[in-house]
Amino acid sequence: MIIFHEVNKHYGKFHVLQNINLHIKQGEVVVIIGPSGSGKSTLVRCINRLETISSGELIVDNVKVHDKKTDINKLRRNIGMVFQHFHLYPHKTVLQNITLAPIKVLGIAKEEAERTAMYYLEKVGIPDKANSYPSSLSGGQQQRVAIARGLAMKPKIMLFDEPTSALDPETIGEVLDVMKKLAKEGMTMVVVTHEMGFAREVADRIVFIDQGKILEVSTPEEFFSNPKEERAKNFLNRILNH
Amino acid sequence: MLNFSILIDHWDMYIEGFFNTIKASVFAMIASLVAGTIIAIFRIAPFRPLNWLGTMYVEFIRNIPLMLIVFVFFFAPSALGLRINSFLAGTLGLTTYTAAFIAESIRAGIQAVPKGQMEAARSSGLTYVQTMWYIILPQAIKIVIPPLGNQFLNLVKNSSVLGVIAGLDLMYFGDLISSETFVTFDVYIFVAMFYLLLTIPLSLSVSFLERRLAKNR
Ligand SMILES: Nc1ncnc2c1ncn2[C@@H]1O[C@H](COP(=O)(O)OP(=O)(O)OP(=O)(O)O)[C@@H](O)[C@H]1O
Ligand SMILES: [Mg+2]
């Protein structure tokens, strides 16, 4: 589904992603962890070409993302993305946030798009907020709307970049629950998170990245009980003991 | 006391000037808003040559005195053997000049919309133009209204430059009445009052809009 082959990315002279090789299968949930500034966001953002790679090959859903001729808008229909700071459209209601892309990108009729939107709002547990504006919702509710907005495009892949890092502790759970449900239903997910409980429970594989390099790819059991890399051990110690 | 007989005796001239000032201002407002929006989009579009053109325009035009620009519109056609009426030349000069400032206000407004909005919209498959239209511009407009209001106020006042090329506006008729009557102070006080008749409601409606927008945020 997602294949990184010898991918490198530079910001000017800075080598953010170094020789990335990673193969993510359909239906897999891959959690990416690593210290701040290690390149986690950059890695995820390359998948839908919010960032362009400098060399190597990146193939998503059988399409070459790195190829200039690729119709990126078409590819992006199949890839939902959830950001740390939600990025809901403040001038639109929850329902309008969710239906905009299905109507404008997929050309779906408004009524049908609204029905789909309501279906996903039920799924994330806030159908009663359909006509509210984002500013009147809590962080957890906003993030669930953002997830529903992504799902309404019926994507094949969902990308999450620290979806709970900007939330109050008491609302983190409600967002993680939605993500768990999604994982169980077989969605292909790439998740950057510091929620180790989530990673342990839901991930099929953990990717540990540091200074732009993938240092370890393993199952949660292996990774948490017996990390192979020294830096992964240190990272886990720091993050689990505070 | 003000000599109101001047106002009464020259009422027709004042009114003609007043309406020409309105005409020039309204035309220049609309035209400079359209031109300014296009130039702003040039400046931020993801295409270098357009950025360059937009920047050239803004830097060139806003660093030249308005009067010189009006002169160019007035004298350049006659140098080429064409005739242009002074009202039109003045209004075009005013438009050209104001468009540069409006472009800057709009560009700043667009760039004040958080970057994440563009990313969220683009990652959902919307094109750049769709994203601009449905997501960025509606938010930018709210940010841009106060500075745009100021540009429009400046525009109304700057329209007095038409007077210099006999553009039949308020200022022109003011000069005319003054040279006929040999009165200066009173004549120009009445001119000022007519300007205030335009600028005060404009200024008030901008503050009103500003407050409305602040509320539903
Ligand atoms: N647009 C950019 N220009 C230059 N450098 C950048 C840019 N974006 C990110 N970087 C740098 O690239 C490195 C990796 O950034 P990235 O955001 O991918 O890290 P991250 O692992 O997601 O970190 P965090 O946990 O803080 O979100 C950082 O050192 C960052 O400063
Ligand atoms: Mg990050």
Tab-separated table of C-alpha atoms and ligand atoms in Angstrom:
chain	number	residue	atom	x	y	z
A	1	MET	CA	0.000	0.000	0.000
A	2	ILE	CA	2.766	2.416	0.963
A	3	ILE	CA	6.313	1.709	-0.147
A	4	PHE	CA	9.312	3.845	0.743
A	5	HIS	CA	12.336	2.766	-1.251
A	6	GLU	CA	15.660	4.453	-0.466
A	7	VAL	CA	13.881	7.732	0.262
A	8	ASN	CA	15.913	10.790	1.161
A	9	LYS	CA	14.756	14.269	1.940
A	10	HIS	CA	16.728	17.431	2.515
A	11	TYR	CA	15.745	20.831	3.809
A	12	GLY	CA	18.514	22.798	2.161
A	13	LYS	CA	21.651	21.149	3.523
A	14	PHE	CA	19.798	19.444	6.342
A	15	HIS	CA	19.272	15.734	5.697
A	16	VAL	CA	15.896	15.158	7.412
A	17	LEU	CA	15.103	11.698	6.078
A	18	GLN	CA	17.968	9.350	5.412
A	19	ASN	CA	17.643	6.251	3.305
A	20	ILE	CA	14.137	5.340	4.383
A	21	ASN	CA	12.938	1.855	3.462
A	22	LEU	CA	9.511	0.880	4.678
A	23	HIS	CA	6.722	-1.245	3.339
A	24	ILE	CA	3.248	-0.761	4.798
A	25	LYS	CA	0.611	-3.291	3.844
A	26	GLN	CA	-3.076	-2.751	3.369
A	27	GLY	CA	-4.974	-2.833	6.649
A	28	GLU	CA	-1.834	-2.386	8.682
A	29	VAL	CA	-1.567	0.034	11.584
A	30	VAL	CA	1.934	1.444	11.806
A	31	VAL	CA	2.894	3.678	14.696
A	32	ILE	CA	5.879	5.956	14.273
A	33	ILE	CA	7.695	7.054	17.372
A	34	GLY	CA	10.896	8.902	18.031
A	35	PRO	CA	12.299	11.985	19.717
A	36	SER	CA	11.276	15.505	18.797
A	37	GLY	CA	12.794	16.698	15.536
A	38	SER	CA	13.627	13.177	14.379
A	39	GLY	CA	11.582	13.529	11.189
A	40	LYS	CA	8.320	11.783	12.100
A	41	SER	CA	6.049	14.487	10.719
A	42	THR	CA	8.162	14.868	7.625
A	43	LEU	CA	7.972	11.129	6.964
A	44	VAL	CA	4.185	11.098	7.222
A	45	ARG	CA	3.744	14.295	5.204
A	46	CYS	CA	5.722	12.829	2.319
A	47	ILE	CA	3.041	10.170	1.889
A	48	ASN	CA	0.504	12.674	0.520
A	49	ARG	CA	3.184	14.971	-0.834
A	50	LEU	CA	2.692	17.801	1.616
A	51	GLU	CA	6.472	17.462	1.509
A	52	THR	CA	8.348	16.361	-1.578
A	53	ILE	CA	11.144	13.824	-1.369
A	54	SER	CA	14.620	14.582	-2.730
A	55	SER	CA	15.474	11.116	-3.984
A	56	GLY	CA	14.305	7.519	-3.950
A	57	GLU	CA	10.883	6.108	-4.661
A	58	LEU	CA	7.647	6.503	-2.798
A	59	ILE	CA	4.714	4.478	-4.037
A	60	VAL	CA	1.282	4.863	-2.486
A	61	ASP	CA	-1.684	2.812	-3.664
A	62	ASN	CA	0.322	1.823	-6.761
A	63	VAL	CA	0.954	5.477	-7.654
A	64	LYS	CA	4.392	7.048	-7.744
A	65	VAL	CA	4.091	10.006	-5.384
A	66	HIS	CA	7.517	11.345	-6.338
A	67	ASP	CA	6.638	11.440	-10.042
A	68	LYS	CA	5.888	14.997	-11.203
A	69	LYS	CA	3.283	13.670	-13.634
A	70	THR	CA	1.211	12.108	-10.877
A	71	ASP	CA	-2.173	13.748	-10.369
A	72	ILE	CA	-1.648	14.515	-6.719
A	73	ASN	CA	-5.204	15.702	-6.088
A	74	LYS	CA	-6.517	12.378	-7.268
A	75	LEU	CA	-4.151	10.477	-5.022
A	76	ARG	CA	-5.011	12.664	-2.039
A	77	ARG	CA	-8.683	11.680	-2.271
A	78	ASN	CA	-7.619	8.270	-1.046
A	79	ILE	CA	-5.526	9.540	1.843
A	80	GLY	CA	-7.125	11.174	4.860
A	81	MET	CA	-5.000	13.266	7.156
A	82	VAL	CA	-5.488	14.306	10.765
A	83	PHE	CA	-3.257	17.013	12.206
A	84	GLN	CA	-2.118	17.850	15.693
A	85	HIS	CA	-4.015	21.130	15.651
A	86	PHE	CA	-7.136	19.821	13.844
A	87	HIS	CA	-7.191	22.583	11.209
A	88	LEU	CA	-10.960	22.608	10.969
A	89	TYR	CA	-12.324	25.419	8.799
A	90	PRO	CA	-13.463	28.024	11.340
A	91	HIS	CA	-15.939	29.750	8.998
A	92	LYS	CA	-17.844	26.544	8.276
A	93	THR	CA	-20.104	24.407	10.437
A	94	VAL	CA	-19.114	20.903	11.411
A	95	LEU	CA	-21.333	19.507	8.688
A	96	GLN	CA	-19.896	21.865	6.068
A	97	ASN	CA	-16.377	20.980	7.180
A	98	ILE	CA	-17.103	17.345	6.496
A	99	THR	CA	-19.077	17.689	3.253
A	100	LEU	CA	-16.867	20.217	1.454
A	101	ALA	CA	-14.374	17.813	-0.085
A	102	PRO	CA	-16.889	15.070	-0.950
A	103	ILE	CA	-19.008	17.654	-2.778
A	104	LYS	CA	-16.223	19.614	-4.473
A	105	VAL	CA	-13.684	16.877	-5.067
A	106	LEU	CA	-15.797	13.765	-5.563
A	107	GLY	CA	-18.804	15.590	-7.004
A	108	ILE	CA	-21.249	13.919	-4.636
A	109	ALA	CA	-24.697	15.506	-4.266
A	110	LYS	CA	-25.132	17.662	-1.177
A	111	GLU	CA	-27.873	15.525	0.396
A	112	GLU	CA	-25.875	12.367	0.026
A	113	ALA	CA	-22.735	14.042	1.323
A	114	GLU	CA	-24.683	15.213	4.362
A	115	ARG	CA	-26.034	11.741	4.997
A	116	THR	CA	-22.507	10.355	4.827
A	117	ALA	CA	-21.278	13.117	7.101
A	118	MET	CA	-23.964	12.299	9.676
A	119	TYR	CA	-23.014	8.642	9.511
A	120	TYR	CA	-19.414	9.473	10.417
A	121	LEU	CA	-20.449	12.004	13.045
A	122	GLU	CA	-22.469	9.215	14.707
A	123	LYS	CA	-19.442	7.035	14.470
A	124	VAL	CA	-17.204	9.520	16.262
A	125	GLY	CA	-19.973	10.140	18.773
A	126	ILE	CA	-21.015	13.763	18.169
A	127	PRO	CA	-23.976	13.824	15.738
A	128	ASP	CA	-25.538	16.585	17.861
A	129	LYS	CA	-22.733	18.980	16.886
A	130	ALA	CA	-23.462	18.895	13.164
A	131	ASN	CA	-24.566	22.508	13.004
A	132	SER	CA	-22.073	23.949	15.471
A	133	TYR	CA	-19.011	25.929	14.530
A	134	PRO	CA	-15.628	24.460	15.412
A	135	SER	CA	-14.832	27.245	17.883
A	136	SER	CA	-17.673	26.075	20.138
A	137	LEU	CA	-16.296	22.530	20.439
A	138	SER	CA	-13.764	21.115	22.865
A	139	GLY	CA	-10.401	19.985	21.514
A	140	GLY	CA	-11.391	16.342	21.654
A	141	GLN	CA	-14.614	17.049	19.786
A	142	GLN	CA	-12.776	19.086	17.163
A	143	GLN	CA	-10.319	16.292	16.583
A	144	ARG	CA	-13.163	13.796	16.197
A	145	VAL	CA	-14.737	16.077	13.612
A	146	ALA	CA	-11.384	16.189	11.829
A	147	ILE	CA	-11.336	12.399	11.774
A	148	ALA	CA	-14.902	12.286	10.448
A	149	ARG	CA	-13.889	14.827	7.798
A	150	GLY	CA	-11.094	12.536	6.685
A	151	LEU	CA	-13.293	9.443	6.692
A	152	ALA	CA	-16.072	11.075	4.684
A	153	MET	CA	-13.833	10.829	1.619
A	154	LYS	CA	-13.817	7.053	2.168
A	155	PRO	CA	-10.027	6.959	1.987
A	156	LYS	CA	-7.887	3.861	1.764
A	157	ILE	CA	-5.271	5.283	4.094
A	158	MET	CA	-5.487	7.544	7.139
A	159	LEU	CA	-2.490	9.529	8.339
A	160	PHE	CA	-2.354	10.877	11.889
A	161	ASP	CA	0.327	13.329	13.013
A	162	GLU	CA	0.221	13.504	16.814
A	163	PRO	CA	-3.585	13.628	16.894
A	164	THR	CA	-3.776	13.834	20.689
A	165	SER	CA	-0.760	15.998	21.531
A	166	ALA	CA	-2.753	19.221	21.667
A	167	LEU	CA	-5.588	17.786	23.769
A	168	ASP	CA	-6.438	18.001	27.448
A	169	PRO	CA	-5.730	14.682	29.164
A	170	GLU	CA	-9.427	13.995	29.771
A	171	THR	CA	-10.299	14.199	26.085
A	172	ILE	CA	-7.402	12.130	24.746
A	173	GLY	CA	-9.262	8.905	25.436
A	174	GLU	CA	-12.280	9.737	23.294
A	175	VAL	CA	-10.061	10.384	20.264
A	176	LEU	CA	-7.979	7.259	20.823
A	177	ASP	CA	-11.167	5.194	21.101
A	178	VAL	CA	-12.281	6.389	17.680
A	179	MET	CA	-8.875	5.519	16.252
A	180	LYS	CA	-8.963	2.061	17.816
A	181	LYS	CA	-12.361	1.403	16.290
A	182	LEU	CA	-11.020	2.486	12.924
A	183	ALA	CA	-8.019	0.180	13.254
A	184	LYS	CA	-10.267	-2.775	14.087
A	185	GLU	CA	-12.289	-2.141	10.958
A	186	GLY	CA	-9.181	-2.659	8.880
A	187	MET	CA	-8.203	0.886	7.930
A	188	THR	CA	-4.612	1.298	6.830
A	189	MET	CA	-3.206	3.769	9.340
A	190	VAL	CA	0.080	5.575	9.823
A	191	VAL	CA	0.129	7.205	13.225
A	192	VAL	CA	2.716	9.467	14.817
A	193	THR	CA	2.034	9.475	18.532
A	194	HIS	CA	3.533	9.568	21.985
A	195	GLU	CA	0.646	7.480	23.356
A	196	MET	CA	2.493	4.291	24.177
A	197	GLY	CA	-0.646	2.578	25.446
A	198	PHE	CA	-2.264	3.073	22.076
A	199	ALA	CA	0.850	1.896	20.263
A	200	ARG	CA	1.076	-1.253	22.360
A	201	GLU	CA	-2.585	-2.117	21.972
A	202	VAL	CA	-3.321	-1.188	18.371
A	203	ALA	CA	-0.133	-1.134	16.328
A	204	ASP	CA	0.791	-3.996	14.063
A	205	ARG	CA	4.263	-2.576	13.860
A	206	ILE	CA	6.258	0.139	15.540
A	207	VAL	CA	8.738	2.212	13.595
A	208	PHE	CA	11.363	3.930	15.696
A	209	ILE	CA	13.042	6.855	14.014
A	210	ASP	CA	15.870	9.062	15.238
A	211	GLN	CA	17.800	11.808	13.456
A	212	GLY	CA	16.130	10.984	10.177
A	213	LYS	CA	16.932	7.282	10.201
A	214	ILE	CA	14.670	4.322	10.853
A	215	LEU	CA	16.507	2.496	13.616
A	216	GLU	CA	14.024	-0.212	14.418
A	217	VAL	CA	10.882	-1.763	12.985
A	218	SER	CA	9.233	-4.371	15.165
A	219	THR	CA	6.014	-5.606	16.706
A	220	PRO	CA	4.833	-3.803	19.847
A	221	GLU	CA	5.598	-6.891	21.965
A	222	GLU	CA	9.201	-6.961	20.809
A	223	PHE	CA	9.647	-3.252	20.889
A	224	PHE	CA	8.334	-2.612	24.369
A	225	SER	CA	9.725	-5.701	26.069
A	226	ASN	CA	13.026	-5.893	24.312
A	227	PRO	CA	14.035	-2.909	22.192
A	228	LYS	CA	17.085	-3.768	20.136
A	229	GLU	CA	18.485	-0.273	19.770
A	230	GLU	CA	20.217	1.565	22.562
A	231	ARG	CA	18.570	4.840	21.537
A	232	ALA	CA	15.154	3.210	21.490
A	233	LYS	CA	15.764	1.966	25.041
A	234	ASN	CA	16.717	5.440	26.222
A	235	PHE	CA	13.721	6.937	24.477
A	236	LEU	CA	11.344	4.447	26.074
A	237	ASN	CA	12.850	5.004	29.504
A	238	ARG	CA	12.376	8.726	29.192
A	239	ILE	CA	8.851	8.558	27.887
A	240	LEU	CA	7.527	5.800	30.163
A	241	ASN	CA	9.028	7.118	33.382
A	242	HIS	CA	7.352	10.465	33.525
B	1	MET	CA	-19.238	83.206	10.508
B	2	LEU	CA	-19.110	81.198	7.316
B	3	ASN	CA	-20.440	82.918	4.256
B	4	PHE	CA	-23.266	80.594	3.263
B	5	SER	CA	-24.202	82.637	0.235
B	6	ILE	CA	-21.116	81.189	-1.469
B	7	LEU	CA	-22.515	77.728	-0.940
B	8	ILE	CA	-25.949	78.743	-2.165
B	9	ASP	CA	-24.745	80.724	-5.169
B	10	HIS	CA	-22.433	77.952	-6.329
B	11	TRP	CA	-24.600	75.048	-5.268
B	12	ASP	CA	-24.694	73.509	-8.746
B	13	MET	CA	-20.924	73.508	-8.999
B	14	TYR	CA	-20.482	71.976	-5.583
B	15	ILE	CA	-23.020	69.289	-6.402
B	16	GLU	CA	-21.459	68.489	-9.750
B	17	GLY	CA	-18.045	68.196	-8.130
B	18	PHE	CA	-19.478	66.133	-5.310
B	19	PHE	CA	-21.069	63.632	-7.660
B	20	ASN	CA	-17.980	63.417	-9.834
B	21	THR	CA	-15.911	62.718	-6.749
B	22	ILE	CA	-18.359	59.971	-5.841
B	23	LYS	CA	-18.210	58.591	-9.358
B	24	ALA	CA	-14.415	58.586	-9.462
B	25	SER	CA	-14.207	57.053	-5.982
B	26	VAL	CA	-16.721	54.295	-6.596
B	27	PHE	CA	-15.213	53.378	-9.925
B	28	ALA	CA	-11.691	53.386	-8.512
B	29	MET	CA	-12.789	51.383	-5.474
B	30	ILE	CA	-14.288	48.596	-7.534
B	31	ALA	CA	-11.537	48.549	-10.127
B	32	SER	CA	-8.718	48.710	-7.594
B	33	LEU	CA	-10.330	45.983	-5.509
B	34	VAL	CA	-10.446	43.670	-8.534
B	35	ALA	CA	-6.959	44.616	-9.690
B	36	GLY	CA	-5.567	44.504	-6.168
B	37	THR	CA	-6.967	41.005	-5.570
B	38	ILE	CA	-5.417	39.762	-8.785
B	39	ILE	CA	-2.061	41.330	-7.950
B	40	ALA	CA	-2.194	39.851	-4.435
B	41	ILE	CA	-2.820	36.403	-5.890
B	42	PHE	CA	0.065	36.958	-8.305
B	43	ARG	CA	2.286	37.708	-5.332
B	44	ILE	CA	1.500	34.497	-3.476
B	45	ALA	CA	0.697	32.033	-6.261
B	46	PRO	CA	3.055	29.056	-6.338
B	47	PHE	CA	4.598	30.311	-9.578
B	48	ARG	CA	7.731	32.446	-9.573
B	49	PRO	CA	7.229	34.648	-12.659
B	50	LEU	CA	3.827	35.741	-11.335
B	51	ASN	CA	5.301	36.527	-7.906
B	52	TRP	CA	7.889	38.620	-9.634
B	53	LEU	CA	5.350	40.559	-11.702
B	54	GLY	CA	3.190	41.210	-8.656
B	55	THR	CA	6.132	42.420	-6.594
B	56	MET	CA	7.311	44.677	-9.406
B	57	TYR	CA	3.915	46.289	-9.660
B	58	VAL	CA	3.545	46.917	-5.945
B	59	GLU	CA	7.062	48.177	-5.344
B	60	PHE	CA	7.028	50.379	-8.404
B	61	ILE	CA	3.618	51.963	-8.007
B	62	ARG	CA	3.472	52.568	-4.297
B	63	ASN	CA	6.826	54.315	-4.321
B	64	ILE	CA	5.793	56.947	-6.830
B	65	PRO	CA	3.715	60.013	-5.880
B	66	LEU	CA	0.083	59.640	-6.869
B	67	MET	CA	0.164	62.896	-8.759
B	68	LEU	CA	2.905	61.635	-11.049
B	69	ILE	CA	0.883	58.545	-11.896
B	70	VAL	CA	-2.122	60.706	-12.719
B	71	PHE	CA	0.096	62.878	-14.922
B	72	VAL	CA	1.267	59.821	-16.800
B	73	PHE	CA	-2.317	58.833	-17.548
B	74	PHE	CA	-3.136	62.382	-18.534
B	75	PHE	CA	-0.120	63.329	-20.642
B	76	ALA	CA	1.067	60.028	-22.072
B	77	PRO	CA	-1.948	59.573	-24.383
B	78	SER	CA	-1.623	63.072	-25.797
B	79	ALA	CA	2.064	62.464	-26.450
B	80	LEU	CA	0.888	59.519	-28.527
B	81	GLY	CA	-1.615	61.693	-30.315
B	82	LEU	CA	-4.614	60.313	-28.405
B	83	ARG	CA	-7.106	62.273	-26.397
B	84	ILE	CA	-8.187	61.250	-22.957
B	85	ASN	CA	-10.582	63.191	-20.800
B	86	SER	CA	-9.162	64.375	-17.533
B	87	PHE	CA	-11.790	62.688	-15.391
B	88	LEU	CA	-10.979	59.294	-16.877
B	89	ALA	CA	-7.232	59.855	-16.683
B	90	GLY	CA	-7.493	60.843	-13.043
B	91	THR	CA	-9.697	57.906	-12.143
B	92	LEU	CA	-7.385	55.439	-13.875
B	93	GLY	CA	-4.377	56.938	-12.122
B	94	LEU	CA	-6.176	56.688	-8.809
B	95	THR	CA	-7.081	53.066	-9.514
B	96	THR	CA	-3.550	52.134	-10.515
B	97	TYR	CA	-2.131	53.721	-7.389
B	98	THR	CA	-4.694	52.348	-4.926
B	99	ALA	CA	-4.508	48.834	-6.381
B	100	ALA	CA	-0.919	48.524	-5.135
B	101	PHE	CA	-1.942	49.275	-1.548
B	102	ILE	CA	-5.011	47.070	-1.725
B	103	ALA	CA	-2.888	44.238	-3.094
B	104	GLU	CA	-0.604	44.545	-0.080
B	105	SER	CA	-3.511	44.499	2.379
B	106	ILE	CA	-5.041	41.464	0.726
B	107	ARG	CA	-1.740	39.633	0.533
B	108	ALA	CA	-1.151	40.252	4.228
B	109	GLY	CA	-4.685	39.020	4.976
B	110	ILE	CA	-4.241	35.842	2.980
B	111	GLN	CA	-0.926	35.154	4.637
B	112	ALA	CA	-2.456	35.707	8.060
B	113	VAL	CA	-4.696	32.659	7.533
B	114	PRO	CA	-2.917	29.817	9.350
B	115	LYS	CA	-0.842	27.573	7.096
B	116	GLY	CA	-2.670	24.513	8.389
B	117	GLN	CA	-5.846	25.611	6.600
B	118	MET	CA	-4.145	25.295	3.233
B	119	GLU	CA	-2.624	21.952	4.224
B	120	ALA	CA	-5.881	20.497	5.507
B	121	ALA	CA	-7.779	21.551	2.398
B	122	ARG	CA	-5.109	20.430	-0.061
B	123	SER	CA	-4.674	17.092	1.685
B	124	SER	CA	-8.388	16.427	1.190
B	125	GLY	CA	-7.896	16.646	-2.577
B	126	LEU	CA	-9.090	20.203	-3.203
B	127	THR	CA	-7.104	22.049	-5.868
B	128	TYR	CA	-5.126	25.196	-5.111
B	129	VAL	CA	-7.816	27.376	-6.666
B	130	GLN	CA	-10.649	25.616	-4.813
B	131	THR	CA	-8.743	25.961	-1.568
B	132	MET	CA	-8.216	29.653	-2.165
B	133	TRP	CA	-11.858	30.182	-3.015
B	134	TYR	CA	-13.602	28.089	-0.361
B	135	ILE	CA	-11.146	28.185	2.515
B	136	ILE	CA	-8.527	30.918	2.377
B	137	LEU	CA	-10.283	33.959	0.863
B	138	PRO	CA	-13.397	33.789	3.085
B	139	GLN	CA	-11.138	33.882	6.139
B	140	ALA	CA	-8.814	36.475	4.658
B	141	ILE	CA	-11.704	38.838	3.945
B	142	LYS	CA	-12.479	39.149	7.637
B	143	ILE	CA	-8.870	40.017	8.347
B	144	VAL	CA	-8.678	42.398	5.426
B	145	ILE	CA	-11.791	44.506	5.965
B	146	PRO	CA	-10.282	47.021	8.428
B	147	PRO	CA	-7.166	47.795	6.343
B	148	LEU	CA	-9.290	47.802	3.189
B	149	GLY	CA	-11.606	50.356	4.781
B	150	ASN	CA	-8.605	52.563	5.417
B	151	GLN	CA	-7.471	52.225	1.817
B	152	PHE	CA	-10.946	53.253	0.628
B	153	LEU	CA	-10.899	56.273	2.921
B	154	ASN	CA	-7.521	57.261	1.523
B	155	LEU	CA	-8.864	56.743	-1.953
B	156	VAL	CA	-11.763	59.164	-1.455
B	157	LYS	CA	-9.404	61.801	-0.130
B	158	ASN	CA	-6.783	61.104	-2.808
B	159	SER	CA	-9.408	61.611	-5.487
B	160	SER	CA	-8.809	65.326	-4.946
B	161	VAL	CA	-5.787	64.859	-7.178
B	162	LEU	CA	-8.229	65.041	-10.081
B	163	GLY	CA	-8.477	68.750	-9.361
B	164	VAL	CA	-4.922	69.219	-10.602
B	165	ILE	CA	-5.752	68.014	-14.113
B	166	ALA	CA	-9.164	69.669	-14.312
B	167	GLY	CA	-10.941	66.409	-13.515
B	168	LEU	CA	-14.270	68.086	-12.621
B	169	ASP	CA	-14.250	66.753	-9.071
B	170	LEU	CA	-14.976	68.582	-5.824
B	171	MET	CA	-11.470	69.963	-5.565
B	172	TYR	CA	-11.533	71.259	-9.104
B	173	PHE	CA	-14.787	73.110	-8.545
B	174	GLY	CA	-13.513	74.380	-5.229
B	175	ASP	CA	-10.547	75.937	-7.007
B	176	LEU	CA	-12.843	77.341	-9.648
B	177	ILE	CA	-15.258	78.919	-7.169
B	178	SER	CA	-12.387	80.322	-5.196
B	179	SER	CA	-10.821	81.963	-8.242
B	180	GLU	CA	-14.195	83.399	-9.237
B	181	THR	CA	-15.070	84.818	-5.836
B	182	PHE	CA	-11.585	85.560	-4.497
B	183	VAL	CA	-12.673	83.793	-1.310
B	184	THR	CA	-10.517	80.929	-0.111
B	185	PHE	CA	-11.274	79.876	3.451
B	186	ASP	CA	-15.054	79.584	3.224
B	187	VAL	CA	-15.009	77.977	-0.187
B	188	TYR	CA	-12.683	75.228	0.954
B	189	ILE	CA	-14.523	74.689	4.239
B	190	PHE	CA	-17.586	73.799	2.183
B	191	VAL	CA	-15.440	71.508	0.049
B	192	ALA	CA	-14.198	69.821	3.212
B	193	MET	CA	-17.790	69.355	4.389
B	194	PHE	CA	-18.670	67.563	1.201
B	195	TYR	CA	-15.686	65.264	1.660
B	196	LEU	CA	-16.774	64.561	5.225
B	197	LEU	CA	-20.215	63.674	3.933
B	198	LEU	CA	-18.506	60.771	2.137
B	199	THR	CA	-15.741	59.805	4.499
B	200	ILE	CA	-17.583	59.812	7.814
B	201	PRO	CA	-20.270	57.296	6.780
B	202	LEU	CA	-17.554	55.193	5.143
B	203	SER	CA	-15.464	55.273	8.262
B	204	LEU	CA	-18.465	54.424	10.447
B	205	SER	CA	-19.511	51.486	8.316
B	206	VAL	CA	-15.990	50.095	8.447
B	207	SER	CA	-15.994	50.210	12.253
B	208	PHE	CA	-19.453	48.663	12.245
B	209	LEU	CA	-18.338	45.786	10.030
B	210	GLU	CA	-15.230	45.368	12.123
B	211	ARG	CA	-17.316	44.982	15.274
B	212	ARG	CA	-19.721	42.561	13.565
B	213	LEU	CA	-16.837	40.394	12.421
B	214	ALA	CA	-15.189	40.444	15.820
B	215	LYS	CA	-18.437	39.193	17.347
B	216	ASN	CA	-19.050	36.114	15.206
B	217	ARG	CA	-15.514	34.863	15.564
C	1	LIG	N1	10.184	23.553	6.419
C	1	LIG	C1	11.327	23.202	7.058
C	1	LIG	N2	12.492	23.812	6.765
C	1	LIG	C2	13.621	23.462	7.399
C	1	LIG	N3	13.710	22.539	8.364
C	1	LIG	C3	12.583	21.898	8.712
C	1	LIG	C4	11.319	22.218	8.090
C	1	LIG	N4	10.375	21.418	8.649
C	1	LIG	C5	11.004	20.680	9.570
C	1	LIG	N5	12.324	20.950	9.617
C	1	LIG	C6	13.321	20.291	10.480
C	1	LIG	O1	13.347	18.945	10.179
C	1	LIG	C7	13.478	18.167	11.350
C	1	LIG	C8	12.394	17.142	11.432
C	1	LIG	O2	11.147	17.791	11.597
C	1	LIG	P1	9.813	17.004	11.884
C	1	LIG	O3	8.748	18.016	12.059
C	1	LIG	O4	9.607	15.967	10.861
C	1	LIG	O5	10.135	16.329	13.282
C	1	LIG	P2	9.187	15.513	14.234
C	1	LIG	O6	9.853	14.209	14.476
C	1	LIG	O7	7.815	15.476	13.711
C	1	LIG	O8	9.259	16.380	15.559
C	1	LIG	P3	8.127	16.708	16.648
C	1	LIG	O9	8.026	15.529	17.557
C	1	LIG	O10	8.675	17.898	17.352
C	1	LIG	O11	6.856	17.002	15.908
C	1	LIG	C9	13.490	19.136	12.511
C	1	LIG	O12	14.829	19.310	12.918
C	1	LIG	C10	12.937	20.386	11.931
C	1	LIG	O13	13.528	21.505	12.548
C	2	MG	MG	5.987	16.401	14.280
